[in-house]
Short mmCIF file of C-alpha atoms in Angstrom, two decimals:
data_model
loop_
_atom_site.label_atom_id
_atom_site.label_comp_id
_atom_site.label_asym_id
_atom_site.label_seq_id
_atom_site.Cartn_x
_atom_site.Cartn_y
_atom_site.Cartn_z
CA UNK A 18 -13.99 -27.44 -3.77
CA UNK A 19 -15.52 -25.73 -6.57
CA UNK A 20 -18.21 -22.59 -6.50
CA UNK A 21 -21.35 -22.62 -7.95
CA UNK A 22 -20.94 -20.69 -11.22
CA UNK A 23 -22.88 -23.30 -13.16
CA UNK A 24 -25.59 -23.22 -10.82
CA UNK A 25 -25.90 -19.65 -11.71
CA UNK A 26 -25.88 -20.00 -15.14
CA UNK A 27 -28.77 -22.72 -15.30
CA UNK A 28 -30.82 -20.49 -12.44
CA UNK A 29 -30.68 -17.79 -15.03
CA UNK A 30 -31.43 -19.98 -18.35
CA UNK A 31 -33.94 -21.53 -16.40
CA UNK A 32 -35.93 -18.14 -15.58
CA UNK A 33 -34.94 -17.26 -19.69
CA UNK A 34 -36.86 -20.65 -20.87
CA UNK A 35 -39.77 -19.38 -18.42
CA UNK A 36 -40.21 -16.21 -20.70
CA UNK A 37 -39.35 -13.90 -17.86
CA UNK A 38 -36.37 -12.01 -16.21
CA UNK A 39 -34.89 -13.40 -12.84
CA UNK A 40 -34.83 -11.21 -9.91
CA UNK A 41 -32.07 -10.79 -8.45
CA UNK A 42 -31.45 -9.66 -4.42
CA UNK A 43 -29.32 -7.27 -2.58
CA UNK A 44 -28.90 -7.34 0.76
CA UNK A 45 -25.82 -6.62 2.98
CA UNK A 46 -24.06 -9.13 5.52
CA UNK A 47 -24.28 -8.07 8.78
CA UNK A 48 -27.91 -6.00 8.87
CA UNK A 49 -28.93 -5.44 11.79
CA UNK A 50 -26.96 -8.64 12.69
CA UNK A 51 -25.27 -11.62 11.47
CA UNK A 52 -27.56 -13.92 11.94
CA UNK A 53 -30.35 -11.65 11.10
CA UNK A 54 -28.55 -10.71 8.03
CA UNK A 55 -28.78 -14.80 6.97
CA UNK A 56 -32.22 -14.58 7.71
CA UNK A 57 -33.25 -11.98 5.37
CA UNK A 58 -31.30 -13.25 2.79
CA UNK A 59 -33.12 -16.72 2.64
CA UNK A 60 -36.27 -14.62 3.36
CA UNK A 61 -35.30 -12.90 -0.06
CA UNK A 62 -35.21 -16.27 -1.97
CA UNK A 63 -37.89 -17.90 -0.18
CA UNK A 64 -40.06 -14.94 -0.92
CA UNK A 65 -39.31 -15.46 -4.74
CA UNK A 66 -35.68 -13.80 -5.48
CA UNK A 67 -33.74 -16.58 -7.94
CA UNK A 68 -30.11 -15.24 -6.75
CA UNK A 69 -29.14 -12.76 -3.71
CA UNK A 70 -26.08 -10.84 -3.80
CA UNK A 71 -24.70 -10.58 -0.05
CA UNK A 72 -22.82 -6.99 0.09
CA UNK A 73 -19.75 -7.08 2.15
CA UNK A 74 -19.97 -3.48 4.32
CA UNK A 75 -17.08 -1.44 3.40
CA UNK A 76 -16.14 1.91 5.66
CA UNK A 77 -16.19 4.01 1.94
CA UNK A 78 -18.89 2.38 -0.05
CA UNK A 79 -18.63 5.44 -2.73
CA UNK A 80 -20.70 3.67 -5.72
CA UNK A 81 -23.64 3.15 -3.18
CA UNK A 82 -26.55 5.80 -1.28
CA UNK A 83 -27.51 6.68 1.92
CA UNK A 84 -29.70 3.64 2.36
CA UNK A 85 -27.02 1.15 1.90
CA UNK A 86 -24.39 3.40 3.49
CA UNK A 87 -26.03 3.45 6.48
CA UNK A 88 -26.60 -0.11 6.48
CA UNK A 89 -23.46 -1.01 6.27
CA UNK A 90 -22.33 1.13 9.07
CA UNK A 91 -24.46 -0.76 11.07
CA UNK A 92 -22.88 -4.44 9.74
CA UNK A 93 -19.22 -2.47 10.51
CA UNK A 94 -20.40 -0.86 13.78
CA UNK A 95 -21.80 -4.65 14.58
CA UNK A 96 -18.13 -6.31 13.95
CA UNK A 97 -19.06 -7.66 10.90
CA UNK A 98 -16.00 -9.55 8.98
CA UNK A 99 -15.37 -11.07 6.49
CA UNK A 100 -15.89 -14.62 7.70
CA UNK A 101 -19.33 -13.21 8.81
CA UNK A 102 -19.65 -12.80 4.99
CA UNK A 103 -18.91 -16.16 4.09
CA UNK A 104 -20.92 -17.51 6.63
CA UNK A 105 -23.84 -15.88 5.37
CA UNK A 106 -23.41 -17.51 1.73
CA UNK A 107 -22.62 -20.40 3.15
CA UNK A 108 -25.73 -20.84 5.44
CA UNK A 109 -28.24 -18.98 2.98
CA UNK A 110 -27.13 -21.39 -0.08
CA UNK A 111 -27.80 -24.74 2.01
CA UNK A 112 -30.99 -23.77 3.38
CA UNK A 113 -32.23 -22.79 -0.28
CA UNK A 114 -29.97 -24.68 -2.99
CA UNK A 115 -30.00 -21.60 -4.48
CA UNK A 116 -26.95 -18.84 -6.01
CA UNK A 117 -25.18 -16.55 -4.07
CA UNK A 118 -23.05 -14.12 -4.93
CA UNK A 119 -20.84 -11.71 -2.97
CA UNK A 120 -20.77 -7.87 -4.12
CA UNK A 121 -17.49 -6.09 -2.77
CA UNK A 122 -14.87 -3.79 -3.40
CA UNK A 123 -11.71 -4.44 -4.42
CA UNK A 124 -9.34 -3.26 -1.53
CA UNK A 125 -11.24 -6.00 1.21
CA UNK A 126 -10.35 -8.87 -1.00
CA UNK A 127 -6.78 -7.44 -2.26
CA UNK A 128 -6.20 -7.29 1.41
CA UNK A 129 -7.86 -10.60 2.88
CA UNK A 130 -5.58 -12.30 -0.24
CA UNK A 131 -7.28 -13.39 -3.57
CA UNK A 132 -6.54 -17.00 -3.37
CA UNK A 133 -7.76 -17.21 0.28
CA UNK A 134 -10.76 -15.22 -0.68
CA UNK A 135 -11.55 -17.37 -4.07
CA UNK A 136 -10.96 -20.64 -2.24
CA UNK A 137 -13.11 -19.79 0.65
CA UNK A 138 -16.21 -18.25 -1.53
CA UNK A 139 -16.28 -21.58 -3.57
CA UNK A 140 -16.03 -23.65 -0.15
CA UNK A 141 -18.88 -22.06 0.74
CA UNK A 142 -21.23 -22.74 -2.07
CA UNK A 143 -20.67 -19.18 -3.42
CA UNK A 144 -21.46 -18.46 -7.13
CA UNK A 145 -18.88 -15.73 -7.91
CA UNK A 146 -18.69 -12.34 -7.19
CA UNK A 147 -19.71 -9.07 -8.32
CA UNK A 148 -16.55 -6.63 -8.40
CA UNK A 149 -18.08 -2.76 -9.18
CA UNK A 150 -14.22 -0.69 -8.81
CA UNK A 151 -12.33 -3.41 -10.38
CA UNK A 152 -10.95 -2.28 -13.52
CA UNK A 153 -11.01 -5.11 -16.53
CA UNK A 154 -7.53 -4.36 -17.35
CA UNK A 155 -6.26 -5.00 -13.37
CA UNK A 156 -8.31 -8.30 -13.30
CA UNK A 157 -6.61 -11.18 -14.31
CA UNK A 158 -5.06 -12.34 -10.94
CA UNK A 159 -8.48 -12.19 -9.97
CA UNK A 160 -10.23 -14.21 -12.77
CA UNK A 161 -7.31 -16.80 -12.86
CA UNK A 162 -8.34 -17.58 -9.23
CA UNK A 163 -11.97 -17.38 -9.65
CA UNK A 164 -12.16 -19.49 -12.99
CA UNK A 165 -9.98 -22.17 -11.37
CA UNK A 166 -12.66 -22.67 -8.04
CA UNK A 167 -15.50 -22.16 -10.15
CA UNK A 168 -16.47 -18.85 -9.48
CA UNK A 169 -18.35 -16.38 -11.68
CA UNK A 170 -16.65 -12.71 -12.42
CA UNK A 171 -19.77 -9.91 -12.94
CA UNK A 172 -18.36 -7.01 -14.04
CA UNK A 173 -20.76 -3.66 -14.03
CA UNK A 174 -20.66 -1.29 -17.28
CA UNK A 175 -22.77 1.61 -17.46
CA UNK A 176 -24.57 3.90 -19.98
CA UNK A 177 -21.48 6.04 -20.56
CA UNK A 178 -19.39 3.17 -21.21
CA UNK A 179 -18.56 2.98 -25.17
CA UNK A 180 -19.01 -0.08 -27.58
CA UNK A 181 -15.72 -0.67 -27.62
CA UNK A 182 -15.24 -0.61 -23.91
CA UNK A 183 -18.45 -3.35 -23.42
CA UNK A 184 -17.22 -5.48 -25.62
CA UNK A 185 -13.44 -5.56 -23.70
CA UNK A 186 -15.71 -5.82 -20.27
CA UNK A 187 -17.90 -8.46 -21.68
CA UNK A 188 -15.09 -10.68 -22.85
CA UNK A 189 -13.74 -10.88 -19.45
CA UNK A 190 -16.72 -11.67 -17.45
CA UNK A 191 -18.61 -14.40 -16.90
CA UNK A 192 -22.53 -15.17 -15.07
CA UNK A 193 -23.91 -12.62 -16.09
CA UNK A 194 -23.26 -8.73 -17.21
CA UNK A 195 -24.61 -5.72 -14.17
CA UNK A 196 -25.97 -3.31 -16.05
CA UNK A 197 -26.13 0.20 -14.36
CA UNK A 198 -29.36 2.10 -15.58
CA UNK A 199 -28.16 5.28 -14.77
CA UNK A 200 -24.62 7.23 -13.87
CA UNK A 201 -24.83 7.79 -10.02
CA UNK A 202 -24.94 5.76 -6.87
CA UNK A 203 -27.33 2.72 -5.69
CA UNK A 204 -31.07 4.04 -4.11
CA UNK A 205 -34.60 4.04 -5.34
CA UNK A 206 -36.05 6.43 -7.82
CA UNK A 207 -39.22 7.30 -9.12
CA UNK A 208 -38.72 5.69 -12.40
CA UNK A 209 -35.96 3.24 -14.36
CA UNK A 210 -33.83 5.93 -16.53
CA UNK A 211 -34.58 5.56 -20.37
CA UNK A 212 -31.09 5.11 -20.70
CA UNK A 213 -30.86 1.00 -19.63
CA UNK A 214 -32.50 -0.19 -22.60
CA UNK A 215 -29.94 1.24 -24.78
CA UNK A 216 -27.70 0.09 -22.91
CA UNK A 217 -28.83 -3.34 -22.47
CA UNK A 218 -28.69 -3.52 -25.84
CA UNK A 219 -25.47 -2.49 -26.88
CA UNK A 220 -24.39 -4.75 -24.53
CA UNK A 221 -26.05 -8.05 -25.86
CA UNK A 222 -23.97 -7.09 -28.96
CA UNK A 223 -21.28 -7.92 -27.35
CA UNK A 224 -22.15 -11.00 -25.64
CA UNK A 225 -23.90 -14.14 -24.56
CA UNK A 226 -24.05 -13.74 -21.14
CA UNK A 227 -27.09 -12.42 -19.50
CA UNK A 228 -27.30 -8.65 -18.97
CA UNK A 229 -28.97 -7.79 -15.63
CA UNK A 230 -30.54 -4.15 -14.71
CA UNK A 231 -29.27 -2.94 -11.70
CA UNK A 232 -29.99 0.85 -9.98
CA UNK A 233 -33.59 2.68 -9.31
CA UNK A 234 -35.56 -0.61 -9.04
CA UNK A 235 -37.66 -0.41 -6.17
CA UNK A 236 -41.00 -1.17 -6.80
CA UNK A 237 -42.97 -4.25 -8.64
CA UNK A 238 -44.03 -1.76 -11.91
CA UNK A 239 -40.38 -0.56 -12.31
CA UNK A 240 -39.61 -4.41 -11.99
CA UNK A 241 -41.89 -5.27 -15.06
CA UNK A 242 -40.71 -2.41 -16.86
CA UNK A 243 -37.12 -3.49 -16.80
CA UNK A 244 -38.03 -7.33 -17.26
CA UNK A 245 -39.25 -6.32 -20.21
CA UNK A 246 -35.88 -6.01 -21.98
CA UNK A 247 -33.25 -7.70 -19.39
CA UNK A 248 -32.39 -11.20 -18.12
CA UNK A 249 -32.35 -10.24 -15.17
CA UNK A 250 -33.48 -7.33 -12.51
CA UNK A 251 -31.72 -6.59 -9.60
CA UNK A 252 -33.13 -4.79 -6.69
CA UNK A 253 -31.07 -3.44 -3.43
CA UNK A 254 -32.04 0.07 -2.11
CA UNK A 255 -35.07 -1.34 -1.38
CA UNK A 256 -34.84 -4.32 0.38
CA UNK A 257 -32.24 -2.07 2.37
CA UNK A 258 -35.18 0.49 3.42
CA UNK A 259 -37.51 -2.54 4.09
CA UNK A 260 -35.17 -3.77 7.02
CA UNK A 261 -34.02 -0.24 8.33
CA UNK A 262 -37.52 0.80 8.63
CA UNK A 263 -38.56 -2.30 10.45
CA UNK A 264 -39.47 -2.13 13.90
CA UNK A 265 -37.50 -5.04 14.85
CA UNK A 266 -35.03 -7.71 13.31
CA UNK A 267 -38.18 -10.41 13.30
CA UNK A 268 -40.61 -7.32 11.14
CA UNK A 269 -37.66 -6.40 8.73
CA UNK A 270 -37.17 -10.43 7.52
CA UNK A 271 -41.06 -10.56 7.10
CA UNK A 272 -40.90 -7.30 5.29
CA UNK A 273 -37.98 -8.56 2.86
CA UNK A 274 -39.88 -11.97 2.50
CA UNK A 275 -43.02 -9.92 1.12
CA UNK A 276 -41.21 -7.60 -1.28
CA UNK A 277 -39.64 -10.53 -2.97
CA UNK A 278 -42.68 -11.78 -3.23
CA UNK A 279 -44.25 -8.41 -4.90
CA UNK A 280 -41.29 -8.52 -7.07
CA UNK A 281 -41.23 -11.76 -8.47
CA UNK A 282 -44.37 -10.69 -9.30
CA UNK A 283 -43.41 -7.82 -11.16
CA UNK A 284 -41.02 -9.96 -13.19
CA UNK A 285 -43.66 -12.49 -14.29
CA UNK A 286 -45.68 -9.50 -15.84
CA UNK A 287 -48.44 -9.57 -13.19
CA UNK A 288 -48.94 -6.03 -11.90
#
């Protein structure tokens, strides 16, 4: 069965021939349960996110902050695996027809086995996946897998990352391009660091593919700010904090629901 790479790509173009940025979603698998994790995640693209990216928990998460940390030691702590994961893509892309992706490590899929990770992701509706430790140069077993079930392959560059460098990155990937604002880990910040338009675009000079903003977006200005320039904005931290602060499982789906909302406002220009 093939993944849903082109769906991706046209959920993207589409939000392009709009004349605004697609938001993209972060939430974690497993948070503050399986099936509450599923939950929030359609809550996130019924509220007005065009593509979630379901984070599976990892014990040494060392590219994300204390928000998402602790999340995922709650997924872990909850026996969260793997086919928890796929479950959630699965469940979230039939009740929405819409793109998910899976954001991971490396070391869970080199030990779960790339081909039984690819096949499964594309069996259950996935989009591709979004692989932040991976090195370019260590991915081809990867992308051979991932291009043959129709799966996409986001790499993440980052403002210290030189021309030559994007262009080696962007030639491998495929979806779309994560674009870290900032040198650091995931959490929300006052304001979007100067330096992702630059980087945005010395990245476009390099590509075709869309570049989406990643790190510091939290709230619906810093949304509009970044649509301004990128395809796409992706927001985490703070759908995180919405569910951890949440007096119950029920209040923290209601509260991700609404922020999607206030973001996909943000995209369109309308705060």
């Amino acid at each position: 069965m093939s993944g849903n790479v082109r769906l991706l790509d046209d959920t993207l173009a589409a939000a392009k021939a709009e004349g605004r940025s697609a938001l993209i979603a972060y939430l974690p698998a497993g948070l503050p349960t399986v099936d509450g994790g599923i939950e929030a995640v359609k809550a996130a693209l019924e509220g007005g996110a065009d593509v979630v990216e379901v984070g599976l928990p990892h014990s040494d998460p060392v590219l994300d902050g204390p928000v998402i940390q602790t999340a995922d030691d709650i997924a872990l702590r909850g026996g969260v695996r793997i086919a928890d994961v796929m479950r959630t893509v699965r469940e979230a892309h039939e009740a929405t027809g819409k793109p998910i992706l899976v954001m991971t490590y490396w070391n869970p899929i080199d030990r779960y086995g790339v081909e039984r990770f690819t096949a499964e992701l594309a069996e259950a509706g996935g989009a591709g996946c979004i692989l932040p430790d991976l090195p370019v140069q260590e991915s081809a077993l990867w992308r051979e897998h991932a291009e043959k079930h129709g799966l996409a392959t986001v790499f993440v560059v980052a403002p210290s990352s030189k021309d030559a460098r994007l262009a080696e990155i962007t030639a491998a990937g495929s979806g779309f391009v994560y674009a870290a604002s900032l040198m650091g880990v995931t959490g929300t910040r006052e304001s979007v660091s100067s330096q992702a338009e630059d980087l945005v675009r010395r990245t476009r000079a390099t590509t075709d593919i869309p570049v989406c903003v990643g790190l510091g977006v939290s709230n619906p200005a810093q949304a509009a700010e970044v649509a301004r320039f990128a395809d796409g904005v992706i927001v985490g931290s703070a759908f995180v904090k919405r569910m951890l602060d949440a007096p119950d499982a029920a209040a923290g789906v209601e509260a991700v629901r609404a922020l999607a909302g206030e973001l996909a406002e943000g995209v369109r220009g309308r705060v």
